[in-house]
Amino acid sequence: MSLTDKTAIVTGSNSGIGLGIARSLAEAGLTVVINSFTDSEDDHKLAADMAAEFKTDVRYIQADLSKADQARALVEKAGACDVLVNNAGIQHVAGIDEFPTEKWDAIIAINMSSAFHTTAAALPMMRKAGWGRIINIASAHGLTASPYKSAYVAAKHGVVGMTKVVALETAEEEITANAICPGYVMTPLVESQIPDTMEKYGMDRETAIREVLLDRQPSKAFATTDQLGGTALFLCSDHAAQITGTTISVDGGWTAL
Ligand code: NAD
């Protein structure tokens, strides 16, 4: 089975993990749709540069995934969807009694409900093509919890649950649905927290990373966006055809604790 005639949509892919996965899929020769809620020159340039680098089609399609109709329209506008990577996500940290309702609603909408809407729109296309891969980027927080992250943990557990349902509904077809559960991944967002953490705790860079940021990650190393891309690509391969309805942790041992 060749991946070069397949089209992948990666939600929330103008930075971080989504970008890493989009790059791995483009490098493997898939046509790739990258997405975010913005519609800047940089977004379209990112797609053009990736197309030139990997000599494949890469398009940017704007869609605000907090909105059900825009999530569905993203798939319709792409026109094809053999691989769907639901990656878009946001975070807010606060105690449950102080958690702002609008933050709860936004996290549930973007981190969980958008995956339902894109999947609902993409499944008929996958069924028509007779092949499909649904890859939901959940989190170690889809399997375990941390305080102050009620909406995020609820949404990520929800994504893991929905992944199992999609897998059961497509079990006899050449369609798989799985969730990747990263621990801490080195993204621009994480990199930007390092100086503040060093200052707050009076630590050097290495100690701040090891003792604070990677407190719960036994490997004491970040996962990389490239490793997440490789995991997604593996799930697209023939070797993964019987892997469905499950989670793959890329968390340096976090959930083994
Ligand atoms: P990031 O902030 O770099 O990327 C998030 C992406 O989602 C961006 O492209 C952003 O534009 C997009 N996005 C946000 N709101 C959107 C909206 N309304 N509509 C469309 N796109 C939207 O963060 P990241 O660390 O790369 O996170 C990507 C995913 O991985 C998230 O689902 C996150 O929960 C998950 N994750 C991250 C880590 C980590 O350590 N970085 C760990 C576990 C899981």
GROMACS .gro file of C-alpha atoms and ligand atoms in nm:
model
  301
    1MET     CA    1   0.000   0.000   0.000
    2SER     CA    2   0.146   0.333  -0.107
    3LEU     CA    3   0.108   0.644   0.102
    4THR     CA    4   0.201   0.881  -0.181
    5ASP     CA    5  -0.155   0.885  -0.320
    6LYS     CA    6  -0.304   0.963   0.022
    7THR     CA    7  -0.421   1.295   0.163
    8ALA     CA    8  -0.370   1.382   0.530
    9ILE     CA    9  -0.537   1.656   0.730
   10VAL     CA   10  -0.351   1.758   1.046
   11THR     CA   11  -0.548   1.996   1.269
   12GLY     CA   12  -0.362   2.265   1.463
   13SER     CA   13  -0.046   2.216   1.261
   14ASN     CA   14   0.118   2.555   1.218
   15SER     CA   15   0.336   2.484   1.523
   16GLY     CA   16   0.453   2.222   1.770
   17ILE     CA   17   0.347   1.858   1.750
   18GLY     CA   18   0.102   1.911   1.463
   19LEU     CA   19   0.375   2.069   1.254
   20GLY     CA   20   0.612   1.782   1.336
   21ILE     CA   21   0.350   1.527   1.227
   22ALA     CA   22   0.262   1.726   0.912
   23ARG     CA   23   0.633   1.737   0.819
   24SER     CA   24   0.676   1.359   0.870
   25LEU     CA   25   0.371   1.285   0.653
   26ALA     CA   26   0.484   1.530   0.382
   27GLU     CA   27   0.831   1.375   0.389
   28ALA     CA   28   0.667   1.034   0.330
   29GLY     CA   29   0.504   1.182   0.019
   30LEU     CA   30   0.145   1.230   0.134
   31THR     CA   31  -0.053   1.535   0.026
   32VAL     CA   32  -0.089   1.734   0.348
   33VAL     CA   33  -0.342   1.991   0.466
   34ILE     CA   34  -0.215   2.202   0.753
   35ASN     CA   35  -0.453   2.408   0.963
   36SER     CA   36  -0.500   2.661   1.238
   37PHE     CA   37  -0.754   2.928   1.331
   38THR     CA   38  -0.532   3.206   1.191
   39ASP     CA   39  -0.505   3.296   0.823
   40SER     CA   40  -0.173   3.479   0.802
   41GLU     CA   41   0.085   3.508   0.526
   42ASP     CA   42   0.315   3.298   0.746
   43ASP     CA   43   0.061   3.012   0.750
   44HIS     CA   44   0.046   2.997   0.369
   45LYS     CA   45   0.424   3.042   0.341
   46LEU     CA   46   0.472   2.750   0.582
   47ALA     CA   47   0.266   2.529   0.348
   48ALA     CA   48   0.452   2.653   0.037
   49ASP     CA   49   0.793   2.600   0.200
   50MET     CA   50   0.699   2.249   0.311
   51ALA     CA   51   0.572   2.165  -0.038
   52ALA     CA   52   0.904   2.282  -0.187
   53GLU     CA   53   1.112   2.097   0.074
   54PHE     CA   54   0.934   1.762   0.040
   55LYS     CA   55   0.819   1.793  -0.324
   56THR     CA   56   0.457   1.712  -0.243
   57ASP     CA   57   0.130   1.906  -0.223
   58VAL     CA   58   0.088   2.098   0.101
   59ARG     CA   59  -0.204   2.337   0.152
   60TYR     CA   60  -0.307   2.557   0.441
   61ILE     CA   61  -0.679   2.570   0.526
   62GLN     CA   62  -0.800   2.806   0.798
   63ALA     CA   63  -1.066   2.673   1.038
   64ASP     CA   64  -1.147   2.767   1.396
   65LEU     CA   65  -1.198   2.427   1.552
   66SER     CA   66  -1.388   2.567   1.847
   67LYS     CA   67  -1.679   2.584   1.598
   68ALA     CA   68  -1.852   2.262   1.487
   69ASP     CA   69  -1.938   2.392   1.139
   70GLN     CA   70  -1.580   2.506   1.074
   71ALA     CA   71  -1.440   2.170   1.188
   72ARG     CA   72  -1.665   1.989   0.940
   73ALA     CA   73  -1.596   2.249   0.668
   74LEU     CA   74  -1.219   2.190   0.704
   75VAL     CA   75  -1.264   1.831   0.588
   76GLU     CA   76  -1.509   1.928   0.312
   77LYS     CA   77  -1.271   2.199   0.181
   78ALA     CA   78  -0.980   1.952   0.178
   79GLY     CA   79  -1.190   1.741  -0.062
   80ALA     CA   80  -1.019   1.416   0.045
   81CYS     CA   81  -0.913   1.272   0.378
   82ASP     CA   82  -0.734   0.938   0.402
   83VAL     CA   83  -0.542   1.025   0.717
   84LEU     CA   84  -0.701   1.246   0.982
   85VAL     CA   85  -0.478   1.368   1.265
   86ASN     CA   86  -0.678   1.546   1.535
   87ASN     CA   87  -0.409   1.744   1.710
   88ALA     CA   88  -0.539   2.097   1.783
   89GLY     CA   89  -0.540   2.168   2.152
   90ILE     CA   90  -0.523   2.438   2.418
   91GLN     CA   91  -0.465   2.436   2.793
   92HIS     CA   92  -0.579   2.634   3.098
   93VAL     CA   93  -0.463   2.566   3.452
   94ALA     CA   94  -0.684   2.656   3.752
   95GLY     CA   95  -0.852   2.492   4.052
   96ILE     CA   96  -1.193   2.347   3.968
   97ASP     CA   97  -1.385   2.597   4.181
   98GLU     CA   98  -1.212   2.885   4.002
   99PHE     CA   99  -1.204   2.738   3.653
  100PRO     CA  100  -1.364   2.992   3.413
  101THR     CA  101  -1.666   2.845   3.233
  102GLU     CA  102  -1.555   2.992   2.899
  103LYS     CA  103  -1.216   2.817   2.934
  104TRP     CA  104  -1.388   2.487   3.014
  105ASP     CA  105  -1.613   2.527   2.707
  106ALA     CA  106  -1.323   2.623   2.478
  107ILE     CA  107  -1.104   2.329   2.590
  108ILE     CA  108  -1.386   2.077   2.552
  109ALA     CA  109  -1.473   2.222   2.208
  110ILE     CA  110  -1.118   2.241   2.066
  111ASN     CA  111  -0.951   1.943   2.238
  112MET     CA  112  -1.242   1.698   2.217
  113SER     CA  113  -1.554   1.797   2.019
  114SER     CA  114  -1.356   1.908   1.713
  115ALA     CA  115  -1.225   1.550   1.679
  116PHE     CA  116  -1.584   1.424   1.678
  117HIS     CA  117  -1.685   1.669   1.402
  118THR     CA  118  -1.381   1.612   1.178
  119THR     CA  119  -1.415   1.234   1.220
  120ALA     CA  120  -1.786   1.248   1.132
  121ALA     CA  121  -1.703   1.445   0.817
  122ALA     CA  122  -1.403   1.230   0.720
  123LEU     CA  123  -1.548   0.880   0.771
  124PRO     CA  124  -1.770   0.882   0.458
  125MET     CA  125  -1.462   0.981   0.251
  126MET     CA  126  -1.253   0.702   0.407
  127ARG     CA  127  -1.533   0.449   0.349
  128LYS     CA  128  -1.562   0.555  -0.016
  129ALA     CA  129  -1.185   0.519  -0.058
  130GLY     CA  130  -1.188   0.186   0.130
  131TRP     CA  131  -0.900   0.289   0.358
  132GLY     CA  132  -0.841   0.533   0.640
  133ARG     CA  133  -0.635   0.621   0.944
  134ILE     CA  134  -0.765   0.832   1.233
  135ILE     CA  135  -0.496   0.944   1.475
  136ASN     CA  136  -0.603   1.143   1.778
  137ILE     CA  137  -0.335   1.328   1.971
  138ALA     CA  138  -0.449   1.277   2.328
  139SER     CA  139  -0.195   1.300   2.612
  140ALA     CA  140  -0.061   1.119   2.917
  141HIS     CA  141  -0.349   1.322   3.062
  142GLY     CA  142  -0.585   1.101   2.859
  143LEU     CA  143  -0.478   0.813   3.085
  144THR     CA  144  -0.397   0.979   3.415
  145ALA     CA  145  -0.471   1.309   3.588
  146SER     CA  146  -0.300   1.611   3.738
  147PRO     CA  147  -0.456   1.873   3.964
  148TYR     CA  148  -0.573   2.205   3.815
  149LYS     CA  149  -0.625   2.062   3.466
  150SER     CA  150  -0.991   1.952   3.492
  151ALA     CA  151  -1.102   2.052   3.141
  152TYR     CA  152  -0.784   1.925   2.972
  153VAL     CA  153  -0.791   1.590   3.154
  154ALA     CA  154  -1.166   1.548   3.089
  155ALA     CA  155  -1.123   1.632   2.719
  156LYS     CA  156  -0.824   1.401   2.672
  157HIS     CA  157  -0.995   1.109   2.851
  158GLY     CA  158  -1.296   1.182   2.626
  159VAL     CA  159  -1.079   1.164   2.315
  160VAL     CA  160  -0.939   0.827   2.424
  161GLY     CA  161  -1.294   0.698   2.481
  162MET     CA  162  -1.418   0.827   2.146
  163THR     CA  163  -1.118   0.669   1.971
  164LYS     CA  164  -1.231   0.327   2.098
  165VAL     CA  165  -1.586   0.382   1.972
  166VAL     CA  166  -1.465   0.487   1.625
  167ALA     CA  167  -1.241   0.178   1.615
  168LEU     CA  168  -1.535  -0.050   1.698
  169GLU     CA  169  -1.762   0.116   1.441
  170THR     CA  170  -1.497   0.066   1.169
  171ALA     CA  171  -1.348  -0.264   1.293
  172GLU     CA  172  -1.435  -0.469   0.984
  173GLU     CA  173  -1.316  -0.200   0.743
  174GLU     CA  174  -0.962  -0.100   0.643
  175ILE     CA  175  -0.990   0.195   0.877
  176THR     CA  176  -0.812   0.225   1.211
  177ALA     CA  177  -0.854   0.474   1.495
  178ASN     CA  178  -0.591   0.520   1.764
  179ALA     CA  179  -0.477   0.779   2.013
  180ILE     CA  180  -0.117   0.884   2.067
  181CYS     CA  181  -0.056   0.988   2.429
  182PRO     CA  182   0.251   1.212   2.455
  183GLY     CA  183   0.414   1.306   2.782
  184TYR     CA  184   0.609   1.633   2.777
  185VAL     CA  185   0.718   1.721   2.427
  186MET     CA  186   0.972   1.989   2.340
  187THR     CA  187   0.765   2.247   2.150
  188PRO     CA  188   0.811   2.625   2.121
  189LEU     CA  189   0.549   2.655   2.396
  190VAL     CA  190   0.756   2.443   2.639
  191GLU     CA  191   1.084   2.609   2.534
  192SER     CA  192   0.932   2.949   2.619
  193GLN     CA  193   0.857   2.833   2.977
  194ILE     CA  194   1.220   2.746   3.053
  195PRO     CA  195   1.357   3.100   3.125
  196ASP     CA  196   1.068   3.178   3.367
  197THR     CA  197   1.111   2.845   3.544
  198MET     CA  198   1.488   2.905   3.581
  199GLU     CA  199   1.422   3.248   3.730
  200LYS     CA  200   1.136   3.138   3.959
  201TYR     CA  201   1.332   2.850   4.115
  202GLY     CA  202   1.681   3.004   4.084
  203MET     CA  203   1.799   2.702   3.884
  204ASP     CA  204   2.022   2.658   3.582
  205ARG     CA  205   1.859   2.539   3.259
  206GLU     CA  206   1.941   2.171   3.304
  207THR     CA  207   1.818   2.157   3.666
  208ALA     CA  208   1.496   2.349   3.584
  209ILE     CA  209   1.417   2.103   3.305
  210ARG     CA  210   1.500   1.794   3.511
  211GLU     CA  211   1.351   1.891   3.848
  212VAL     CA  212   1.051   2.103   3.746
  213LEU     CA  213   0.941   2.057   3.385
  214LEU     CA  214   1.021   1.685   3.368
  215ASP     CA  215   0.930   1.612   3.729
  216ARG     CA  216   0.684   1.337   3.623
  217GLN     CA  217   0.870   1.204   3.318
  218PRO     CA  218   1.100   0.920   3.439
  219SER     CA  219   1.324   0.935   3.128
  220LYS     CA  220   1.408   1.298   3.224
  221ALA     CA  221   1.403   1.376   2.852
  222PHE     CA  222   1.141   1.549   2.639
  223ALA     CA  223   0.977   1.359   2.356
  224THR     CA  224   1.037   1.538   2.025
  225THR     CA  225   0.793   1.646   1.755
  226ASP     CA  226   0.994   1.431   1.516
  227GLN     CA  227   0.930   1.122   1.734
  228LEU     CA  228   0.558   1.203   1.735
  229GLY     CA  229   0.572   1.234   1.356
  230GLY     CA  230   0.738   0.894   1.332
  231THR     CA  231   0.472   0.738   1.557
  232ALA     CA  232   0.192   0.883   1.341
  233LEU     CA  233   0.364   0.757   1.026
  234PHE     CA  234   0.394   0.408   1.177
  235LEU     CA  235   0.017   0.409   1.244
  236CYS     CA  236  -0.035   0.485   0.873
  237SER     CA  237   0.179   0.186   0.766
  238ASP     CA  238   0.066  -0.167   0.679
  239HIS     CA  239   0.245  -0.290   0.992
  240ALA     CA  240  -0.017  -0.108   1.200
  241ALA     CA  241  -0.322  -0.236   1.010
  242GLN     CA  242  -0.438  -0.446   1.309
  243ILE     CA  243  -0.366  -0.178   1.567
  244THR     CA  244  -0.697  -0.008   1.636
  245GLY     CA  245  -0.891   0.127   1.932
  246THR     CA  246  -0.585   0.165   2.148
  247THR     CA  247  -0.338   0.419   2.282
  248ILE     CA  248   0.034   0.451   2.217
  249SER     CA  249   0.220   0.635   2.492
  250VAL     CA  250   0.523   0.843   2.396
  251ASP     CA  251   0.589   0.963   2.749
  252GLY     CA  252   0.930   0.846   2.870
  253GLY     CA  253   0.766   0.611   3.121
  254TRP     CA  254   0.525   0.861   3.283
  255THR     CA  255   0.222   0.630   3.277
  256ALA     CA  256   0.428   0.333   3.401
  257LEU     CA  257   0.464   0.506   3.736
  258NAD     P1  258   0.095   2.421   2.023
  258NAD     O1  259   0.033   2.534   2.096
  258NAD     O2  260   0.231   2.438   1.963
  258NAD     O3  261  -0.002   2.370   1.907
  258NAD     C1  262  -0.142   2.375   1.916
  258NAD     C2  263  -0.197   2.391   1.777
  258NAD     O4  264  -0.340   2.400   1.785
  258NAD     C3  265  -0.148   2.521   1.710
  258NAD     O5  266  -0.122   2.497   1.572
  258NAD     C4  267  -0.267   2.614   1.726
  258NAD     O6  268  -0.273   2.712   1.625
  258NAD     C5  269  -0.381   2.513   1.713
  258NAD     N1  270  -0.508   2.564   1.764
  258NAD     C6  271  -0.535   2.617   1.886
  258NAD     N2  272  -0.664   2.658   1.892
  258NAD     C7  273  -0.719   2.628   1.771
  258NAD     C8  274  -0.848   2.647   1.714
  258NAD     N3  275  -0.948   2.706   1.782
  258NAD     N4  276  -0.869   2.606   1.586
  258NAD     C9  277  -0.768   2.550   1.514
  258NAD     N5  278  -0.645   2.530   1.563
  258NAD    C10  279  -0.621   2.568   1.690
  258NAD     O7  280   0.093   2.298   2.125
  258NAD     P2  281   0.148   2.149   2.113
  258NAD     O8  282   0.224   2.125   2.236
  258NAD     O9  283   0.210   2.120   1.984
  258NAD    O10  284   0.009   2.065   2.127
  258NAD    C11  285  -0.048   1.991   2.021
  258NAD    C12  286  -0.137   1.882   2.079
  258NAD    O11  287  -0.058   1.792   2.154
  258NAD    C13  288  -0.246   1.933   2.173
  258NAD    O12  289  -0.364   1.862   2.154
  258NAD    C14  290  -0.186   1.905   2.310
  258NAD    O13  291  -0.286   1.889   2.407
  258NAD    C15  292  -0.114   1.776   2.282
  258NAD     N6  293  -0.005   1.747   2.380
  258NAD    C16  294   0.102   1.827   2.394
  258NAD    C17  295   0.203   1.794   2.484
  258NAD    C18  296   0.327   1.877   2.503
  258NAD    O14  297   0.407   1.851   2.594
  258NAD     N7  298   0.356   1.975   2.420
  258NAD    C19  299   0.188   1.678   2.562
  258NAD    C20  300   0.076   1.597   2.546
  258NAD    C21  301  -0.021   1.632   2.453
   0.00000   0.00000   0.00000
